[in-house]
Structures are given as structure tokens and as C-alpha cells.
Amino acid sequence: MSKAEKFRALHHHRAPGDPLVLPGPWDAASARVFAEAGFPALATPSAGVAASLGYEDGQVPADEMFAAVARIVRAVDVPVSADVEGGYGLAPKELVERLLEAGAVGCNLEDSESGVLKDPHAHADWLAEVREAAGDRLFVNARVDTFACGVADPQRAVERAALYVAAGADCVYPIGAPPEVLPLLRAGIQGPINVGAPTEGGPTPAELGARGATRITFGPGLQRRAARALREIAAGLRP
């Protein structure tokens, strides 16, 4: 079984309250920490990687992002999915080729740009092209940015998710969805659902799983928490 097949299998037949937890490494060292802790797969956060490279979120050149993903993949034996934002303007075939060259088994793809939602039908068509180019070699996690863009109605997220699943997405990610609407999303969305979780406080991964999450990611939360800890250590080193 390939790493991509193993990664896809991790998303299925999960019991409620037992979601797939995917820490987000921002460099090779953090990836090794998470792999050594026993996590079966990892999912890079674009904002965390950006911070490690000295950029603001959304400002990393494509070549640097793919190179960073490749370093993370080389550092561990477990499958790694990559957040590649909106695809960096690459044609679907080239995007897929770049992801596979980096060794990624999956990708996150956003449906907004600069805080504005994309046309869902056009985006679904684009996702279908990505799916066709990738075949079964990549697990496609389609982000649904309605909540992040201020659209609070869960039905709008469900509608977009349906289009993306029909286009071939393996999973959908209604980023920023309030925990209380997760049961509604679970009832209306076919297939796996990715939910973002806080690294401190708030619902636990198990609690989010009980509400309908299939898998849990943390965005840049782990990188930012590590940076806070490092700042505290640094402050203690000053005379």
C-alpha cells in the first residue's frame, strides 16, 4: 500500500469521538517531533511554514513552499499532506506534479482569495481538474471558507461542500466553523470533514469528533505556541 493509500484509509471507518489528529509541522525538526510522538500522518500549515521561512501568511513564493514541504517529507516516514493555499496560480496538472515531486500525499486547497469567496461552480470545476490530474495519488482536502469570510449560515458551507465532493474532493474543511454547527454540517456533508482545533482551551479533538469531525488540524497554532515558548526561554536568558 502506498503512502497516499495509507493516508486515505486513515480517514475512513472512524468511530465518533476518535477523529484523525494531524499535527502541523512547520519544518523538518518539528515534523520529526510529531512523528516520534506516534502520529500516523502530518499536515503542514501554510501560515506556520510561512513563519518559519520569514514570510507573512500568503506571501511565500511557490518554489519556497514546495521546497519546505519536500524537506518535511524527507525528514519523516509518515505520510505528509501539504497546505498549498489557493494553488499559487498553477495549472492543475503542474500543481499536482509539484506536490508529487515534493513527496506530498495530499493537499489543502482554499476557495477564497484575499478574503473574497471564489465562485463555487468555477472552483468545483478547477478541483475536478486537479482530481483528474492526480488520480488516486493525492488526497484532496477542499477548504470551504464561508465562515472565515463572514458567511455564518451553515447551509452555504453545505452547498459548497456538495459541489466540491461531487468534483472529487476526498474531504472538505469548513474552516472557522463554530463547534455548535458541526452536527448540522455532519448531517449535510458527504464524506470526511476536517475541523480546526485550538491548541489550548476550547473543545478537545475527541469532543470535536463527537460533534462530527473526521479529522483535526491546528493551522499555525502549534508553531505559534512553540514560538511563544521560545520567547519565554529567550527572555530567561537575558542578563
PDB file of C-alpha atoms in Angstrom:
ATOM      1  CA  MET A   1       0.000   0.000   0.000  1.00  0.00           C
ATOM      2  CA  SER A   2       1.357   3.418  -0.974  1.00  0.00           C
ATOM      3  CA  LYS A   3       1.626   6.305   1.471  1.00  0.00           C
ATOM      4  CA  ALA A   4      -1.268   8.021  -0.317  1.00  0.00           C
ATOM      5  CA  GLU A   5      -3.429   4.925   0.093  1.00  0.00           C
ATOM      6  CA  LYS A   6      -2.483   4.668   3.768  1.00  0.00           C
ATOM      7  CA  PHE A   7      -3.327   8.341   4.263  1.00  0.00           C
ATOM      8  CA  ARG A   8      -6.709   7.974   2.569  1.00  0.00           C
ATOM      9  CA  ALA A   9      -7.535   4.886   4.638  1.00  0.00           C
ATOM     10  CA  LEU A  10      -6.868   6.806   7.871  1.00  0.00           C
ATOM     11  CA  HIS A  11      -9.934   8.979   7.117  1.00  0.00           C
ATOM     12  CA  HIS A  12     -12.444   6.151   6.864  1.00  0.00           C
ATOM     13  CA  HIS A  13     -14.323   3.955   9.331  1.00  0.00           C
ATOM     14  CA  ARG A  14     -13.505   6.197  12.263  1.00  0.00           C
ATOM     15  CA  ALA A  15     -15.654   5.967  15.373  1.00  0.00           C
ATOM     16  CA  PRO A  16     -17.376   9.123  16.698  1.00  0.00           C
ATOM     17  CA  GLY A  17     -15.050  10.772  19.171  1.00  0.00           C
ATOM     18  CA  ASP A  18     -11.976   9.243  17.511  1.00  0.00           C
ATOM     19  CA  PRO A  19     -11.009  11.680  14.746  1.00  0.00           C
ATOM     20  CA  LEU A  20      -7.736  11.532  12.847  1.00  0.00           C
ATOM     21  CA  VAL A  21      -5.458  14.067  14.554  1.00  0.00           C
ATOM     22  CA  LEU A  22      -2.911  15.631  12.203  1.00  0.00           C
ATOM     23  CA  PRO A  23      -0.331  17.948  13.805  1.00  0.00           C
ATOM     24  CA  GLY A  24       1.036  20.671  11.543  1.00  0.00           C
ATOM     25  CA  PRO A  25       4.832  20.689  11.220  1.00  0.00           C
ATOM     26  CA  TRP A  26       6.463  23.890  10.014  1.00  0.00           C
ATOM     27  CA  ASP A  27       9.937  22.456   9.403  1.00  0.00           C
ATOM     28  CA  ALA A  28      11.842  19.182   9.449  1.00  0.00           C
ATOM     29  CA  ALA A  29      12.633  19.334  13.176  1.00  0.00           C
ATOM     30  CA  SER A  30       9.003  19.797  14.233  1.00  0.00           C
ATOM     31  CA  ALA A  31       7.932  17.060  11.807  1.00  0.00           C
ATOM     32  CA  ARG A  32      10.288  14.613  13.494  1.00  0.00           C
ATOM     33  CA  VAL A  33       8.932  15.542  16.917  1.00  0.00           C
ATOM     34  CA  PHE A  34       5.366  14.779  15.828  1.00  0.00           C
ATOM     35  CA  ALA A  35       6.303  11.569  14.033  1.00  0.00           C
ATOM     36  CA  GLU A  36       8.317  10.343  17.011  1.00  0.00           C
ATOM     37  CA  ALA A  37       5.290  11.060  19.216  1.00  0.00           C
ATOM     38  CA  GLY A  38       3.395   8.435  17.233  1.00  0.00           C
ATOM     39  CA  PHE A  39       1.100  10.418  14.970  1.00  0.00           C
ATOM     40  CA  PRO A  40       0.332   8.349  11.847  1.00  0.00           C
ATOM     41  CA  ALA A  41       0.404  11.306   9.433  1.00  0.00           C
ATOM     42  CA  LEU A  42       1.047  15.049   9.347  1.00  0.00           C
ATOM     43  CA  ALA A  43      -0.472  18.075   7.591  1.00  0.00           C
ATOM     44  CA  THR A  44       1.591  21.213   7.021  1.00  0.00           C
ATOM     45  CA  PRO A  45       0.014  24.635   7.749  1.00  0.00           C
ATOM     46  CA  SER A  46       0.817  27.320   5.184  1.00  0.00           C
ATOM     47  CA  ALA A  47       0.940  30.053   7.836  1.00  0.00           C
ATOM     48  CA  GLY A  48       3.268  28.050  10.075  1.00  0.00           C
ATOM     49  CA  VAL A  49       5.605  27.264   7.206  1.00  0.00           C
ATOM     50  CA  ALA A  50       5.496  30.915   6.153  1.00  0.00           C
ATOM     51  CA  ALA A  51       6.583  31.998   9.635  1.00  0.00           C
ATOM     52  CA  SER A  52       9.457  29.510   9.605  1.00  0.00           C
ATOM     53  CA  LEU A  53      10.631  30.977   6.296  1.00  0.00           C
ATOM     54  CA  GLY A  54      10.334  34.588   7.422  1.00  0.00           C
ATOM     55  CA  TYR A  55       7.189  35.480   5.460  1.00  0.00           C
ATOM     56  CA  GLU A  56       3.688  36.603   6.318  1.00  0.00           C
ATOM     57  CA  ASP A  57       0.924  34.087   5.619  1.00  0.00           C
ATOM     58  CA  GLY A  58       0.085  34.043   1.939  1.00  0.00           C
ATOM     59  CA  GLN A  59       3.369  35.666   0.882  1.00  0.00           C
ATOM     60  CA  VAL A  60       5.580  32.597   0.398  1.00  0.00           C
ATOM     61  CA  PRO A  61       6.768  32.108  -3.205  1.00  0.00           C
ATOM     62  CA  ALA A  62       5.590  28.786  -4.594  1.00  0.00           C
ATOM     63  CA  ASP A  63       9.113  27.426  -5.072  1.00  0.00           C
ATOM     64  CA  GLU A  64       9.972  28.061  -1.420  1.00  0.00           C
ATOM     65  CA  MET A  65       6.750  26.438  -0.187  1.00  0.00           C
ATOM     66  CA  PHE A  66       7.277  23.283  -2.227  1.00  0.00           C
ATOM     67  CA  ALA A  67      10.909  23.126  -1.109  1.00  0.00           C
ATOM     68  CA  ALA A  68       9.830  23.434   2.533  1.00  0.00           C
ATOM     69  CA  VAL A  69       7.270  20.665   2.083  1.00  0.00           C
ATOM     70  CA  ALA A  70       9.926  18.461   0.479  1.00  0.00           C
ATOM     71  CA  ARG A  71      12.260  18.954   3.471  1.00  0.00           C
ATOM     72  CA  ILE A  72       9.473  17.988   5.864  1.00  0.00           C
ATOM     73  CA  VAL A  73       8.594  14.903   3.806  1.00  0.00           C
ATOM     74  CA  ARG A  74      12.245  13.782   3.726  1.00  0.00           C
ATOM     75  CA  ALA A  75      12.531  14.085   7.496  1.00  0.00           C
ATOM     76  CA  VAL A  76       9.813  11.542   8.383  1.00  0.00           C
ATOM     77  CA  ASP A  77       8.450   8.180   7.286  1.00  0.00           C
ATOM     78  CA  VAL A  78       4.772   9.002   7.823  1.00  0.00           C
ATOM     79  CA  PRO A  79       2.519  10.482   5.087  1.00  0.00           C
ATOM     80  CA  VAL A  80       2.517  14.279   4.802  1.00  0.00           C
ATOM     81  CA  SER A  81      -0.265  16.410   3.327  1.00  0.00           C
ATOM     82  CA  ALA A  82       0.584  19.968   2.269  1.00  0.00           C
ATOM     83  CA  ASP A  83      -1.371  23.194   2.598  1.00  0.00           C
ATOM     84  CA  VAL A  84      -0.725  24.912  -0.721  1.00  0.00           C
ATOM     85  CA  GLU A  85      -3.222  27.742  -0.212  1.00  0.00           C
ATOM     86  CA  GLY A  86      -5.000  28.532  -3.484  1.00  0.00           C
ATOM     87  CA  GLY A  87      -2.549  26.648  -5.685  1.00  0.00           C
ATOM     88  CA  TYR A  88      -0.250  29.610  -6.470  1.00  0.00           C
ATOM     89  CA  GLY A  89      -1.887  30.211  -9.831  1.00  0.00           C
ATOM     90  CA  LEU A  90      -0.543  26.924 -11.200  1.00  0.00           C
ATOM     91  CA  ALA A  91      -2.496  24.887 -13.715  1.00  0.00           C
ATOM     92  CA  PRO A  92      -3.948  21.739 -12.108  1.00  0.00           C
ATOM     93  CA  LYS A  93      -1.511  19.399 -13.860  1.00  0.00           C
ATOM     94  CA  GLU A  94       1.527  21.427 -12.802  1.00  0.00           C
ATOM     95  CA  LEU A  95       0.211  21.798  -9.248  1.00  0.00           C
ATOM     96  CA  VAL A  96      -0.201  18.038  -8.965  1.00  0.00           C
ATOM     97  CA  GLU A  97       3.266  17.438 -10.407  1.00  0.00           C
ATOM     98  CA  ARG A  98       4.851  19.865  -7.943  1.00  0.00           C
ATOM     99  CA  LEU A  99       3.084  18.231  -4.981  1.00  0.00           C
ATOM    100  CA  LEU A 100       4.133  14.750  -6.066  1.00  0.00           C
ATOM    101  CA  GLU A 101       7.727  15.901  -6.658  1.00  0.00           C
ATOM    102  CA  ALA A 102       7.773  17.220  -3.088  1.00  0.00           C
ATOM    103  CA  GLY A 103       6.545  13.850  -1.848  1.00  0.00           C
ATOM    104  CA  ALA A 104       3.191  15.037  -0.500  1.00  0.00           C
ATOM    105  CA  VAL A 105       0.296  12.580  -0.333  1.00  0.00           C
ATOM    106  CA  GLY A 106      -2.411  15.232  -0.142  1.00  0.00           C
ATOM    107  CA  CYS A 107      -3.169  18.922  -0.258  1.00  0.00           C
ATOM    108  CA  ASN A 108      -5.379  21.658   1.160  1.00  0.00           C
ATOM    109  CA  LEU A 109      -6.893  23.972  -1.453  1.00  0.00           C
ATOM    110  CA  GLU A 110      -8.718  27.177  -0.498  1.00  0.00           C
ATOM    111  CA  ASP A 111     -11.899  28.538  -2.099  1.00  0.00           C
ATOM    112  CA  SER A 112     -11.271  32.203  -1.336  1.00  0.00           C
ATOM    113  CA  GLU A 113      -8.674  34.760  -2.336  1.00  0.00           C
ATOM    114  CA  SER A 114      -7.748  37.858  -0.317  1.00  0.00           C
ATOM    115  CA  GLY A 115     -10.807  37.307   1.875  1.00  0.00           C
ATOM    116  CA  VAL A 116     -13.252  37.027  -1.037  1.00  0.00           C
ATOM    117  CA  LEU A 117     -15.039  33.765  -1.790  1.00  0.00           C
ATOM    118  CA  LYS A 118     -14.472  32.306  -5.240  1.00  0.00           C
ATOM    119  CA  ASP A 119     -17.382  31.327  -7.454  1.00  0.00           C
ATOM    120  CA  PRO A 120     -18.175  27.833  -6.122  1.00  0.00           C
ATOM    121  CA  HIS A 121     -19.053  26.329  -9.508  1.00  0.00           C
ATOM    122  CA  ALA A 122     -15.857  27.595 -11.140  1.00  0.00           C
ATOM    123  CA  HIS A 123     -13.847  26.389  -8.154  1.00  0.00           C
ATOM    124  CA  ALA A 124     -15.517  22.971  -8.336  1.00  0.00           C
ATOM    125  CA  ASP A 125     -14.554  22.742 -11.996  1.00  0.00           C
ATOM    126  CA  TRP A 126     -10.960  23.554 -11.062  1.00  0.00           C
ATOM    127  CA  LEU A 127     -10.974  20.930  -8.300  1.00  0.00           C
ATOM    128  CA  ALA A 128     -12.266  18.388 -10.814  1.00  0.00           C
ATOM    129  CA  GLU A 129      -9.243  19.131 -12.995  1.00  0.00           C
ATOM    130  CA  VAL A 130      -6.952  18.658 -10.002  1.00  0.00           C
ATOM    131  CA  ARG A 131      -8.665  15.352  -9.250  1.00  0.00           C
ATOM    132  CA  GLU A 132      -8.295  14.195 -12.849  1.00  0.00           C
ATOM    133  CA  ALA A 133      -4.602  15.091 -12.902  1.00  0.00           C
ATOM    134  CA  ALA A 134      -3.934  13.480  -9.526  1.00  0.00           C
ATOM    135  CA  GLY A 135      -5.933  10.300  -9.888  1.00  0.00           C
ATOM    136  CA  ASP A 136      -5.641   8.440  -6.603  1.00  0.00           C
ATOM    137  CA  ARG A 137      -2.125   9.747  -5.930  1.00  0.00           C
ATOM    138  CA  LEU A 138      -3.266  12.732  -3.838  1.00  0.00           C
ATOM    139  CA  PHE A 139      -5.860  13.190  -1.107  1.00  0.00           C
ATOM    140  CA  VAL A 140      -7.654  16.450  -1.892  1.00  0.00           C
ATOM    141  CA  ASN A 141      -8.910  18.435   1.113  1.00  0.00           C
ATOM    142  CA  ALA A 142     -11.147  21.222  -0.209  1.00  0.00           C
ATOM    143  CA  ARG A 143     -11.364  24.163   2.135  1.00  0.00           C
ATOM    144  CA  VAL A 144     -14.733  25.882   2.477  1.00  0.00           C
ATOM    145  CA  ASP A 145     -14.081  29.472   3.538  1.00  0.00           C
ATOM    146  CA  THR A 146     -17.625  30.733   4.124  1.00  0.00           C
ATOM    147  CA  PHE A 147     -17.267  31.086   7.901  1.00  0.00           C
ATOM    148  CA  ALA A 148     -13.824  32.668   7.546  1.00  0.00           C
ATOM    149  CA  CYS A 149     -15.294  35.193   5.107  1.00  0.00           C
ATOM    150  CA  GLY A 150     -18.165  36.177   7.418  1.00  0.00           C
ATOM    151  CA  VAL A 151     -20.940  33.984   5.997  1.00  0.00           C
ATOM    152  CA  ALA A 152     -22.463  32.468   9.138  1.00  0.00           C
ATOM    153  CA  ASP A 153     -25.232  30.367   7.528  1.00  0.00           C
ATOM    154  CA  PRO A 154     -24.114  26.700   7.696  1.00  0.00           C
ATOM    155  CA  GLN A 155     -26.216  25.898   4.626  1.00  0.00           C
ATOM    156  CA  ARG A 156     -23.895  27.971   2.448  1.00  0.00           C
ATOM    157  CA  ALA A 157     -21.000  25.790   3.586  1.00  0.00           C
ATOM    158  CA  VAL A 158     -23.008  22.637   2.941  1.00  0.00           C
ATOM    159  CA  GLU A 159     -23.832  23.797  -0.593  1.00  0.00           C
ATOM    160  CA  ARG A 160     -20.202  24.489  -1.432  1.00  0.00           C
ATOM    161  CA  ALA A 161     -19.090  21.231   0.133  1.00  0.00           C
ATOM    162  CA  ALA A 162     -21.547  19.272  -2.009  1.00  0.00           C
ATOM    163  CA  LEU A 163     -20.115  20.810  -5.177  1.00  0.00           C
ATOM    164  CA  TYR A 164     -16.556  20.029  -4.131  1.00  0.00           C
ATOM    165  CA  VAL A 165     -17.312  16.446  -3.145  1.00  0.00           C
ATOM    166  CA  ALA A 166     -19.065  15.943  -6.474  1.00  0.00           C
ATOM    167  CA  ALA A 167     -15.936  17.317  -8.161  1.00  0.00           C
ATOM    168  CA  GLY A 168     -13.834  14.634  -6.493  1.00  0.00           C
ATOM    169  CA  ALA A 169     -12.638  16.155  -3.219  1.00  0.00           C
ATOM    170  CA  ASP A 170     -11.790  13.476  -0.661  1.00  0.00           C
ATOM    171  CA  CYS A 171     -12.535  15.723   2.317  1.00  0.00           C
ATOM    172  CA  VAL A 172     -13.910  19.203   2.991  1.00  0.00           C
ATOM    173  CA  TYR A 173     -12.662  21.725   5.512  1.00  0.00           C
ATOM    174  CA  PRO A 174     -15.195  24.353   6.659  1.00  0.00           C
ATOM    175  CA  ILE A 175     -12.515  26.466   8.292  1.00  0.00           C
ATOM    176  CA  GLY A 176     -13.690  28.610  11.189  1.00  0.00           C
ATOM    177  CA  ALA A 177     -16.945  26.693  11.658  1.00  0.00           C
ATOM    178  CA  PRO A 178     -18.227  27.176  15.236  1.00  0.00           C
ATOM    179  CA  PRO A 179     -18.277  23.890  17.170  1.00  0.00           C
ATOM    180  CA  GLU A 180     -22.028  24.171  17.730  1.00  0.00           C
ATOM    181  CA  VAL A 181     -22.778  23.929  13.993  1.00  0.00           C
ATOM    182  CA  LEU A 182     -20.682  20.815  13.417  1.00  0.00           C
ATOM    183  CA  PRO A 183     -23.656  18.430  13.830  1.00  0.00           C
ATOM    184  CA  LEU A 184     -25.512  20.375  11.125  1.00  0.00           C
ATOM    185  CA  LEU A 185     -22.506  20.202   8.828  1.00  0.00           C
ATOM    186  CA  ARG A 186     -22.059  16.489   9.528  1.00  0.00           C
ATOM    187  CA  ALA A 187     -25.690  15.847   8.638  1.00  0.00           C
ATOM    188  CA  GLY A 188     -25.430  17.760   5.370  1.00  0.00           C
ATOM    189  CA  ILE A 189     -21.975  16.821   4.057  1.00  0.00           C
ATOM    190  CA  GLN A 190     -20.995  13.537   2.488  1.00  0.00           C
ATOM    191  CA  GLY A 191     -17.602  12.106   3.371  1.00  0.00           C
ATOM    192  CA  PRO A 192     -14.843  13.207   5.748  1.00  0.00           C
ATOM    193  CA  ILE A 193     -14.884  16.635   7.398  1.00  0.00           C
ATOM    194  CA  ASN A 194     -11.737  18.456   8.569  1.00  0.00           C
ATOM    195  CA  VAL A 195     -12.148  20.703  11.611  1.00  0.00           C
ATOM    196  CA  GLY A 196      -9.612  23.116  13.039  1.00  0.00           C
ATOM    197  CA  ALA A 197      -8.933  22.828  16.763  1.00  0.00           C
ATOM    198  CA  PRO A 198      -7.260  25.147  19.271  1.00  0.00           C
ATOM    199  CA  THR A 199      -4.004  24.026  20.850  1.00  0.00           C
ATOM    200  CA  GLU A 200      -5.007  25.422  24.240  1.00  0.00           C
ATOM    201  CA  GLY A 201      -8.523  25.583  25.681  1.00  0.00           C
ATOM    202  CA  GLY A 202     -11.729  25.042  23.740  1.00  0.00           C
ATOM    203  CA  PRO A 203     -13.147  21.704  22.624  1.00  0.00           C
ATOM    204  CA  THR A 204     -10.746  18.770  22.544  1.00  0.00           C
ATOM    205  CA  PRO A 205     -10.208  16.722  19.381  1.00  0.00           C
ATOM    206  CA  ALA A 206     -12.357  13.956  20.894  1.00  0.00           C
ATOM    207  CA  GLU A 207     -15.166  16.426  21.604  1.00  0.00           C
ATOM    208  CA  LEU A 208     -14.980  17.796  18.067  1.00  0.00           C
ATOM    209  CA  GLY A 209     -15.011  14.240  16.754  1.00  0.00           C
ATOM    210  CA  ALA A 210     -18.162  13.504  18.721  1.00  0.00           C
ATOM    211  CA  ARG A 211     -19.780  16.530  17.054  1.00  0.00           C
ATOM    212  CA  GLY A 212     -18.924  15.311  13.570  1.00  0.00           C
ATOM    213  CA  ALA A 213     -15.255  15.970  12.783  1.00  0.00           C
ATOM    214  CA  THR A 214     -13.454  13.214  10.880  1.00  0.00           C
ATOM    215  CA  ARG A 215     -10.035  14.764  11.178  1.00  0.00           C
ATOM    216  CA  ILE A 216      -8.473  17.522  13.254  1.00  0.00           C
ATOM    217  CA  THR A 217      -5.833  20.028  12.218  1.00  0.00           C
ATOM    218  CA  PHE A 218      -4.420  23.022  14.065  1.00  0.00           C
ATOM    219  CA  GLY A 219      -3.454  25.543  11.394  1.00  0.00           C
ATOM    220  CA  PRO A 220      -0.450  27.560  12.584  1.00  0.00           C
ATOM    221  CA  GLY A 221      -1.453  27.087  16.240  1.00  0.00           C
ATOM    222  CA  LEU A 222       1.326  24.668  17.135  1.00  0.00           C
ATOM    223  CA  GLN A 223       4.018  26.802  15.505  1.00  0.00           C
ATOM    224  CA  ARG A 224       2.743  29.903  17.299  1.00  0.00           C
ATOM    225  CA  ARG A 225       2.595  28.093  20.630  1.00  0.00           C
ATOM    226  CA  ALA A 226       6.170  26.894  20.132  1.00  0.00           C
ATOM    227  CA  ALA A 227       7.240  30.437  19.264  1.00  0.00           C
ATOM    228  CA  ARG A 228       5.658  31.739  22.486  1.00  0.00           C
ATOM    229  CA  ALA A 229       7.534  29.117  24.489  1.00  0.00           C
ATOM    230  CA  LEU A 230      10.777  30.044  22.769  1.00  0.00           C
ATOM    231  CA  ARG A 231      10.212  33.731  23.542  1.00  0.00           C
ATOM    232  CA  GLU A 232       9.808  32.833  27.214  1.00  0.00           C
ATOM    233  CA  ILE A 233      13.026  30.825  27.123  1.00  0.00           C
ATOM    234  CA  ALA A 234      14.813  33.679  25.357  1.00  0.00           C
ATOM    235  CA  ALA A 235      13.589  36.189  27.954  1.00  0.00           C
ATOM    236  CA  GLY A 236      15.045  33.991  30.680  1.00  0.00           C
ATOM    237  CA  LEU A 237      18.460  34.031  29.030  1.00  0.00           C
ATOM    238  CA  ARG A 238      18.852  37.785  29.215  1.00  0.00           C
ATOM    239  CA  PRO A 239      21.130  39.110  31.989  1.00  0.00           C
TER     240      PRO A 239
END
